[in-house]
PDB file of C-alpha atoms and ligand atoms in Angstrom:
ATOM      1  CA  MET A 509     115.824  67.909  50.665  1.00  0.00           C
ATOM      2  CA  SER A 510     116.450  64.183  50.674  1.00  0.00           C
ATOM      3  CA  ALA A 511     118.091  63.995  47.274  1.00  0.00           C
ATOM      4  CA  ILE A 512     119.089  60.572  45.992  1.00  0.00           C
ATOM      5  CA  VAL A 513     122.685  60.520  44.779  1.00  0.00           C
ATOM      6  CA  LEU A 514     123.000  58.221  41.768  1.00  0.00           C
ATOM      7  CA  GLY A 515     126.228  56.406  40.999  1.00  0.00           C
ATOM      8  CA  GLY A 516     127.856  53.038  40.329  1.00  0.00           C
ATOM      9  CA  GLY A 517     125.539  50.168  41.256  1.00  0.00           C
ATOM     10  CA  ASP A 518     122.392  52.005  40.188  1.00  0.00           C
ATOM     11  CA  ALA A 519     120.110  50.918  37.342  1.00  0.00           C
ATOM     12  CA  LEU A 520     116.644  51.793  36.058  1.00  0.00           C
ATOM     13  CA  LEU A 521     114.122  48.983  35.548  1.00  0.00           C
ATOM     14  CA  ILE A 522     111.038  49.834  33.492  1.00  0.00           C
ATOM     15  CA  VAL A 523     108.288  47.227  33.751  1.00  0.00           C
ATOM     16  CA  ASP A 524     106.136  46.361  30.718  1.00  0.00           C
ATOM     17  CA  PRO A 525     105.535  49.784  29.102  1.00  0.00           C
ATOM     18  CA  GLN A 526     103.654  48.109  26.247  1.00  0.00           C
ATOM     19  CA  VAL A 527     100.883  49.184  23.885  1.00  0.00           C
ATOM     20  CA  ASP A 528      98.377  46.605  25.189  1.00  0.00           C
ATOM     21  CA  PHE A 529      98.680  48.098  28.698  1.00  0.00           C
ATOM     22  CA  LEU A 530      97.960  51.651  27.541  1.00  0.00           C
ATOM     23  CA  PRO A 531      94.408  53.066  27.307  1.00  0.00           C
ATOM     24  CA  GLY A 532      92.874  51.568  24.147  1.00  0.00           C
ATOM     25  CA  GLY A 533      95.040  48.460  24.451  1.00  0.00           C
ATOM     26  CA  SER A 534      93.571  45.004  25.007  1.00  0.00           C
ATOM     27  CA  LEU A 535      94.431  45.159  28.727  1.00  0.00           C
ATOM     28  CA  GLY A 536      94.468  48.929  29.028  1.00  0.00           C
ATOM     29  CA  VAL A 537      95.518  50.273  32.414  1.00  0.00           C
ATOM     30  CA  PRO A 538      93.514  53.382  33.429  1.00  0.00           C
ATOM     31  CA  GLN A 539      95.825  56.391  32.930  1.00  0.00           C
ATOM     32  CA  GLY A 540      98.570  54.017  31.867  1.00  0.00           C
ATOM     33  CA  ASP A 541      99.814  56.638  29.420  1.00  0.00           C
ATOM     34  CA  ALA A 542     100.544  58.991  32.344  1.00  0.00           C
ATOM     35  CA  VAL A 543     103.679  56.971  33.110  1.00  0.00           C
ATOM     36  CA  LEU A 544     105.336  57.728  29.777  1.00  0.00           C
ATOM     37  CA  ALA A 545     106.531  61.296  30.400  1.00  0.00           C
ATOM     38  CA  PRO A 546     108.068  60.549  33.819  1.00  0.00           C
ATOM     39  CA  ILE A 547     109.654  57.367  32.439  1.00  0.00           C
ATOM     40  CA  ASN A 548     111.330  59.382  29.694  1.00  0.00           C
ATOM     41  CA  ARG A 549     112.655  61.753  32.335  1.00  0.00           C
ATOM     42  CA  LEU A 550     113.997  58.805  34.330  1.00  0.00           C
ATOM     43  CA  ILE A 551     115.693  57.394  31.224  1.00  0.00           C
ATOM     44  CA  ASP A 552     117.270  60.790  30.626  1.00  0.00           C
ATOM     45  CA  LEU A 553     118.514  60.936  34.198  1.00  0.00           C
ATOM     46  CA  TYR A 554     120.098  57.477  34.047  1.00  0.00           C
ATOM     47  CA  ARG A 555     121.690  58.164  30.666  1.00  0.00           C
ATOM     48  CA  THR A 556     123.107  61.429  31.954  1.00  0.00           C
ATOM     49  CA  HIS A 557     124.811  59.446  34.710  1.00  0.00           C
ATOM     50  CA  ALA A 558     125.911  56.744  32.226  1.00  0.00           C
ATOM     51  CA  LEU A 559     123.871  54.192  34.196  1.00  0.00           C
ATOM     52  CA  PRO A 560     122.134  51.182  32.610  1.00  0.00           C
ATOM     53  CA  VAL A 561     118.449  50.967  31.705  1.00  0.00           C
ATOM     54  CA  TYR A 562     116.520  47.687  31.678  1.00  0.00           C
ATOM     55  CA  VAL A 563     113.030  47.251  30.261  1.00  0.00           C
ATOM     56  CA  SER A 564     110.871  44.162  30.723  1.00  0.00           C
ATOM     57  CA  ARG A 565     108.116  43.076  28.405  1.00  0.00           C
ATOM     58  CA  ASP A 566     105.235  40.630  28.670  1.00  0.00           C
ATOM     59  CA  TRP A 567     105.935  38.346  25.693  1.00  0.00           C
ATOM     60  CA  HIS A 568     103.311  35.622  25.528  1.00  0.00           C
ATOM     61  CA  PRO A 569     102.764  32.792  23.036  1.00  0.00           C
ATOM     62  CA  ALA A 570      99.442  32.987  21.153  1.00  0.00           C
ATOM     63  CA  LEU A 571      97.631  30.438  23.363  1.00  0.00           C
ATOM     64  CA  HIS A 572      99.093  31.547  26.687  1.00  0.00           C
ATOM     65  CA  CYS A 573      97.546  30.084  29.851  1.00  0.00           C
ATOM     66  CA  SER A 574      96.739  33.570  31.225  1.00  0.00           C
ATOM     67  CA  PHE A 575      94.287  34.260  28.371  1.00  0.00           C
ATOM     68  CA  ALA A 576      90.541  33.818  28.926  1.00  0.00           C
ATOM     69  CA  GLY A 577      90.265  31.353  26.019  1.00  0.00           C
ATOM     70  CA  GLN A 578      92.723  29.107  27.852  1.00  0.00           C
ATOM     71  CA  GLY A 579      90.922  29.484  31.194  1.00  0.00           C
ATOM     72  CA  GLY A 580      93.066  32.368  32.437  1.00  0.00           C
ATOM     73  CA  PRO A 581      92.008  35.713  33.952  1.00  0.00           C
ATOM     74  CA  TRP A 582      93.029  38.088  31.146  1.00  0.00           C
ATOM     75  CA  PRO A 583      92.039  39.021  27.600  1.00  0.00           C
ATOM     76  CA  VAL A 584      94.601  38.195  24.924  1.00  0.00           C
ATOM     77  CA  HIS A 585      97.478  40.654  25.385  1.00  0.00           C
ATOM     78  CA  CYS A 586     101.160  41.099  24.560  1.00  0.00           C
ATOM     79  CA  VAL A 587     101.411  38.212  22.107  1.00  0.00           C
ATOM     80  CA  ALA A 588     105.088  38.009  21.104  1.00  0.00           C
ATOM     81  CA  GLY A 589     105.715  39.957  17.919  1.00  0.00           C
ATOM     82  CA  SER A 590     102.252  41.577  17.804  1.00  0.00           C
ATOM     83  CA  ASP A 591     101.627  45.328  17.627  1.00  0.00           C
ATOM     84  CA  GLY A 592     100.147  45.277  21.132  1.00  0.00           C
ATOM     85  CA  ALA A 593     103.353  43.813  22.517  1.00  0.00           C
ATOM     86  CA  ARG A 594     105.463  46.711  21.195  1.00  0.00           C
ATOM     87  CA  PHE A 595     106.882  49.261  23.560  1.00  0.00           C
ATOM     88  CA  ALA A 596     104.843  52.447  23.861  1.00  0.00           C
ATOM     89  CA  PRO A 597     105.685  54.784  21.005  1.00  0.00           C
ATOM     90  CA  GLY A 598     107.520  57.843  22.246  1.00  0.00           C
ATOM     91  CA  LEU A 599     109.559  56.064  24.906  1.00  0.00           C
ATOM     92  CA  GLN A 600     113.263  56.750  24.353  1.00  0.00           C
ATOM     93  CA  LEU A 601     114.363  53.185  24.996  1.00  0.00           C
ATOM     94  CA  ASP A 602     117.234  53.154  22.468  1.00  0.00           C
ATOM     95  CA  ASP A 603     119.966  51.272  24.295  1.00  0.00           C
ATOM     96  CA  ALA A 604     117.852  49.712  27.056  1.00  0.00           C
ATOM     97  CA  VAL A 605     118.416  46.006  27.756  1.00  0.00           C
ATOM     98  CA  VAL A 606     115.202  44.107  26.961  1.00  0.00           C
ATOM     99  CA  VAL A 607     114.008  41.360  29.332  1.00  0.00           C
ATOM    100  CA  SER A 608     111.225  39.151  27.910  1.00  0.00           C
ATOM    101  CA  LYS A 609     109.046  37.263  30.379  1.00  0.00           C
ATOM    102  CA  ALA A 610     106.128  34.799  30.489  1.00  0.00           C
ATOM    103  CA  THR A 611     107.273  33.421  27.162  1.00  0.00           C
ATOM    104  CA  THR A 612     106.125  29.815  27.579  1.00  0.00           C
ATOM    105  CA  VAL A 613     102.573  28.624  27.101  1.00  0.00           C
ATOM    106  CA  ASP A 614     101.876  27.014  30.468  1.00  0.00           C
ATOM    107  CA  VAL A 615     103.497  29.430  32.945  1.00  0.00           C
ATOM    108  CA  ASP A 616     102.572  33.029  33.748  1.00  0.00           C
ATOM    109  CA  ALA A 617     105.177  35.343  35.208  1.00  0.00           C
ATOM    110  CA  TYR A 618     104.300  38.764  36.567  1.00  0.00           C
ATOM    111  CA  SER A 619     107.804  39.437  37.859  1.00  0.00           C
ATOM    112  CA  ALA A 620     110.620  40.531  35.550  1.00  0.00           C
ATOM    113  CA  PHE A 621     112.844  38.247  37.668  1.00  0.00           C
ATOM    114  CA  ASN A 622     110.739  35.135  37.083  1.00  0.00           C
ATOM    115  CA  GLY A 623     112.473  32.794  34.655  1.00  0.00           C
ATOM    116  CA  THR A 624     114.509  35.559  32.986  1.00  0.00           C
ATOM    117  CA  GLY A 625     117.938  35.336  34.617  1.00  0.00           C
ATOM    118  CA  LEU A 626     117.650  39.013  35.531  1.00  0.00           C
ATOM    119  CA  THR A 627     119.026  38.523  39.061  1.00  0.00           C
ATOM    120  CA  ASP A 628     122.317  37.161  37.711  1.00  0.00           C
ATOM    121  CA  THR A 629     122.438  39.709  34.890  1.00  0.00           C
ATOM    122  CA  LEU A 630     122.178  42.564  37.384  1.00  0.00           C
ATOM    123  CA  ARG A 631     124.603  41.051  39.897  1.00  0.00           C
ATOM    124  CA  GLU A 632     127.189  40.415  37.182  1.00  0.00           C
ATOM    125  CA  ARG A 633     127.019  44.095  36.288  1.00  0.00           C
ATOM    126  CA  GLY A 634     127.434  45.125  39.902  1.00  0.00           C
ATOM    127  CA  ILE A 635     123.919  46.542  40.216  1.00  0.00           C
ATOM    128  CA  ARG A 636     122.821  46.940  43.829  1.00  0.00           C
ATOM    129  CA  ARG A 637     119.944  49.404  43.599  1.00  0.00           C
ATOM    130  CA  LEU A 638     117.017  49.726  41.195  1.00  0.00           C
ATOM    131  CA  VAL A 639     114.531  52.420  40.447  1.00  0.00           C
ATOM    132  CA  VAL A 640     111.395  50.547  39.376  1.00  0.00           C
ATOM    133  CA  CYS A 641     108.561  52.095  37.335  1.00  0.00           C
ATOM    134  CA  GLY A 642     105.979  50.991  34.747  1.00  0.00           C
ATOM    135  CA  LEU A 643     102.815  48.912  34.462  1.00  0.00           C
ATOM    136  CA  ALA A 644     100.925  47.644  36.208  1.00  0.00           C
ATOM    137  CA  THR A 645     101.312  48.585  39.898  1.00  0.00           C
ATOM    138  CA  ASP A 646      99.156  45.720  41.178  1.00  0.00           C
ATOM    139  CA  TYR A 647     100.647  42.922  39.032  1.00  0.00           C
ATOM    140  CA  CYS A 648     103.979  43.134  37.295  1.00  0.00           C
ATOM    141  CA  VAL A 649     105.388  46.113  39.212  1.00  0.00           C
ATOM    142  CA  LEU A 650     104.337  44.582  42.547  1.00  0.00           C
ATOM    143  CA  ASN A 651     105.831  41.166  41.826  1.00  0.00           C
ATOM    144  CA  THR A 652     109.003  42.618  40.296  1.00  0.00           C
ATOM    145  CA  VAL A 653     109.587  44.852  43.330  1.00  0.00           C
ATOM    146  CA  LEU A 654     108.967  42.041  45.832  1.00  0.00           C
ATOM    147  CA  ASP A 655     111.374  39.728  43.956  1.00  0.00           C
ATOM    148  CA  ALA A 656     114.019  42.468  43.708  1.00  0.00           C
ATOM    149  CA  LEU A 657     113.827  43.062  47.460  1.00  0.00           C
ATOM    150  CA  ALA A 658     113.920  39.308  48.183  1.00  0.00           C
ATOM    151  CA  ALA A 659     117.040  39.018  46.004  1.00  0.00           C
ATOM    152  CA  GLY A 660     118.716  41.713  48.088  1.00  0.00           C
ATOM    153  CA  PHE A 661     118.499  44.718  45.786  1.00  0.00           C
ATOM    154  CA  ASP A 662     117.599  48.104  47.214  1.00  0.00           C
ATOM    155  CA  VAL A 663     114.439  49.326  45.515  1.00  0.00           C
ATOM    156  CA  LEU A 664     113.364  52.893  44.864  1.00  0.00           C
ATOM    157  CA  LEU A 665     109.806  53.038  43.564  1.00  0.00           C
ATOM    158  CA  ALA A 666     109.038  55.895  41.163  1.00  0.00           C
ATOM    159  CA  THR A 667     105.501  56.511  42.362  1.00  0.00           C
ATOM    160  CA  GLU A 668     104.486  58.992  39.637  1.00  0.00           C
ATOM    161  CA  ALA A 669     105.560  56.497  36.961  1.00  0.00           C
ATOM    162  CA  ILE A 670     103.326  53.558  37.943  1.00  0.00           C
ATOM    163  CA  ARG A 671      99.591  52.919  37.416  1.00  0.00           C
ATOM    164  CA  ALA A 672      97.281  50.105  38.514  1.00  0.00           C
ATOM    165  CA  VAL A 673      94.734  47.889  36.746  1.00  0.00           C
ATOM    166  CA  ASN A 674      92.480  48.089  39.839  1.00  0.00           C
ATOM    167  CA  VAL A 675      90.259  45.074  39.133  1.00  0.00           C
ATOM    168  CA  LYS A 676      89.170  45.942  42.659  1.00  0.00           C
ATOM    169  CA  ALA A 677      89.234  49.685  43.285  1.00  0.00           C
ATOM    170  CA  ASP A 678      91.961  49.672  45.947  1.00  0.00           C
ATOM    171  CA  ASP A 679      94.261  47.026  44.442  1.00  0.00           C
ATOM    172  CA  GLY A 680      96.844  49.639  43.434  1.00  0.00           C
ATOM    173  CA  ASP A 681      96.848  51.284  46.866  1.00  0.00           C
ATOM    174  CA  ARG A 682      97.229  47.948  48.591  1.00  0.00           C
ATOM    175  CA  ALA A 683     100.049  46.920  46.243  1.00  0.00           C
ATOM    176  CA  LEU A 684     101.836  50.201  46.959  1.00  0.00           C
ATOM    177  CA  GLN A 685     101.433  49.692  50.711  1.00  0.00           C
ATOM    178  CA  GLN A 686     102.795  46.152  50.396  1.00  0.00           C
ATOM    179  CA  MET A 687     105.877  47.299  48.470  1.00  0.00           C
ATOM    180  CA  LEU A 688     106.638  50.043  50.989  1.00  0.00           C
ATOM    181  CA  GLU A 689     106.162  47.672  53.935  1.00  0.00           C
ATOM    182  CA  ARG A 690     108.677  45.269  52.413  1.00  0.00           C
ATOM    183  CA  GLY A 691     111.237  48.048  52.136  1.00  0.00           C
ATOM    184  CA  ALA A 692     110.821  49.801  48.794  1.00  0.00           C
ATOM    185  CA  MET A 693     111.448  53.545  49.131  1.00  0.00           C
ATOM    186  CA  PRO A 694     109.077  55.874  47.293  1.00  0.00           C
ATOM    187  CA  VAL A 695     110.831  58.476  45.157  1.00  0.00           C
ATOM    188  CA  ARG A 696     109.807  61.199  42.729  1.00  0.00           C
ATOM    189  CA  LEU A 697     111.489  63.342  40.134  1.00  0.00           C
ATOM    190  CA  ALA A 698     112.472  66.811  41.304  1.00  0.00           C
ATOM    191  CA  GLY A 699     114.407  69.219  39.142  1.00  0.00           C
ATOM    192  CA  THR A 700     117.129  67.171  37.474  1.00  0.00           C
ATOM    193  CA  GLY A 701     117.197  64.389  40.047  1.00  0.00           C
ATOM    194  CA  LEU A 702     115.316  62.093  42.399  1.00  0.00           C
ATOM    195  CA  VAL A 703     114.142  62.800  45.918  1.00  0.00           C
ATOM    196  CA  ALA A 704     112.464  60.649  48.549  1.00  0.00           C
ATOM    197  CA  ASP A 705     108.678  60.974  48.319  1.00  0.00           C
ATOM    198  CA  LEU A 706     108.357  61.930  51.961  1.00  0.00           C
ATOM    199  CA  ALA A 707     104.573  62.194  52.082  1.00  0.00           C
ATOM    200  CA  LEU A 708     104.298  58.585  50.992  1.00  0.00           C
ATOM    201  CA  GLY A 709     107.237  57.388  53.057  1.00  0.00           C
ATOM    202  CA  ALA A 710     105.598  58.766  56.193  1.00  0.00           C
ATOM    203  CA  ALA A 711     102.307  57.083  55.335  1.00  0.00           C
ATOM    204  CA  ALA A 712     103.954  53.675  54.975  1.00  0.00           C
TER     205      ALA A 712
HETATM  206  C1  VGL B 327     100.435  42.294  33.553  1.00  0.00           C
HETATM  207  C2  VGL B 327      98.352  41.339  33.722  1.00  0.00           C
HETATM  208  C3  VGL B 327      98.721  40.345  32.850  1.00  0.00           C
HETATM  209  C4  VGL B 327     101.363  43.405  33.935  1.00  0.00           C
HETATM  210  C5  VGL B 327     100.824  41.306  32.681  1.00  0.00           C
HETATM  211  O1  VGL B 327     102.321  43.715  33.172  1.00  0.00           O
HETATM  212  O2  VGL B 327     101.162  44.006  35.030  1.00  0.00           O
HETATM  213  N1  VGL B 327      99.212  42.308  34.071  1.00  0.00           N
HETATM  214  N2  VGL B 327      99.957  40.337  32.329  1.00  0.00           N
HETATM  215 ZN1   ZN B 328     100.518  39.016  30.729  1.00  0.00          ZN
END
């Protein structure tokens, strides 16, 4: 068993688990709600080890450049303060540190590191390794993982706790491949802990 031993320097980073990205939301990710149960288990695990939890959110102004009405690729979603921008009900986020991104009208930011100061925040707290999970695999998870790796963090990717938009059918698979090639390690929940997702690791 390749169990992952959690300790000082570890943190959980949950990417954009917001109502608009769930089925029925304005930018609903297919099976996006399937990430919620494993994310709650991950939160539990990190709390049990007294390790910090970070959660990013897409937090756009009303006329954001990524919206179709402004010439962007997406329907209106995650407008700051709206119901759709709320975290998914049922997630036990209590004491998670919230990171808001893409908050200005003329810039989009898929990565939780883009324009948020998250790199410094994590370094100041001595974080060296992240488990990343959330929505969506092919946009915000992908860009967050690539930035985390570029900044020198070790990245464990919780593969059961991510889902893709799949504008093109294999976008999620290709994003996953890209993250693994750059050095993210796939992990899954097993019993009360995390183990390397060997099937995926071998495929990478
Ligand atoms: C996202 C599309 C537009 C995401 C955010 O969180 O993956 N995708 N804005
Ligand atoms: Zn967005």
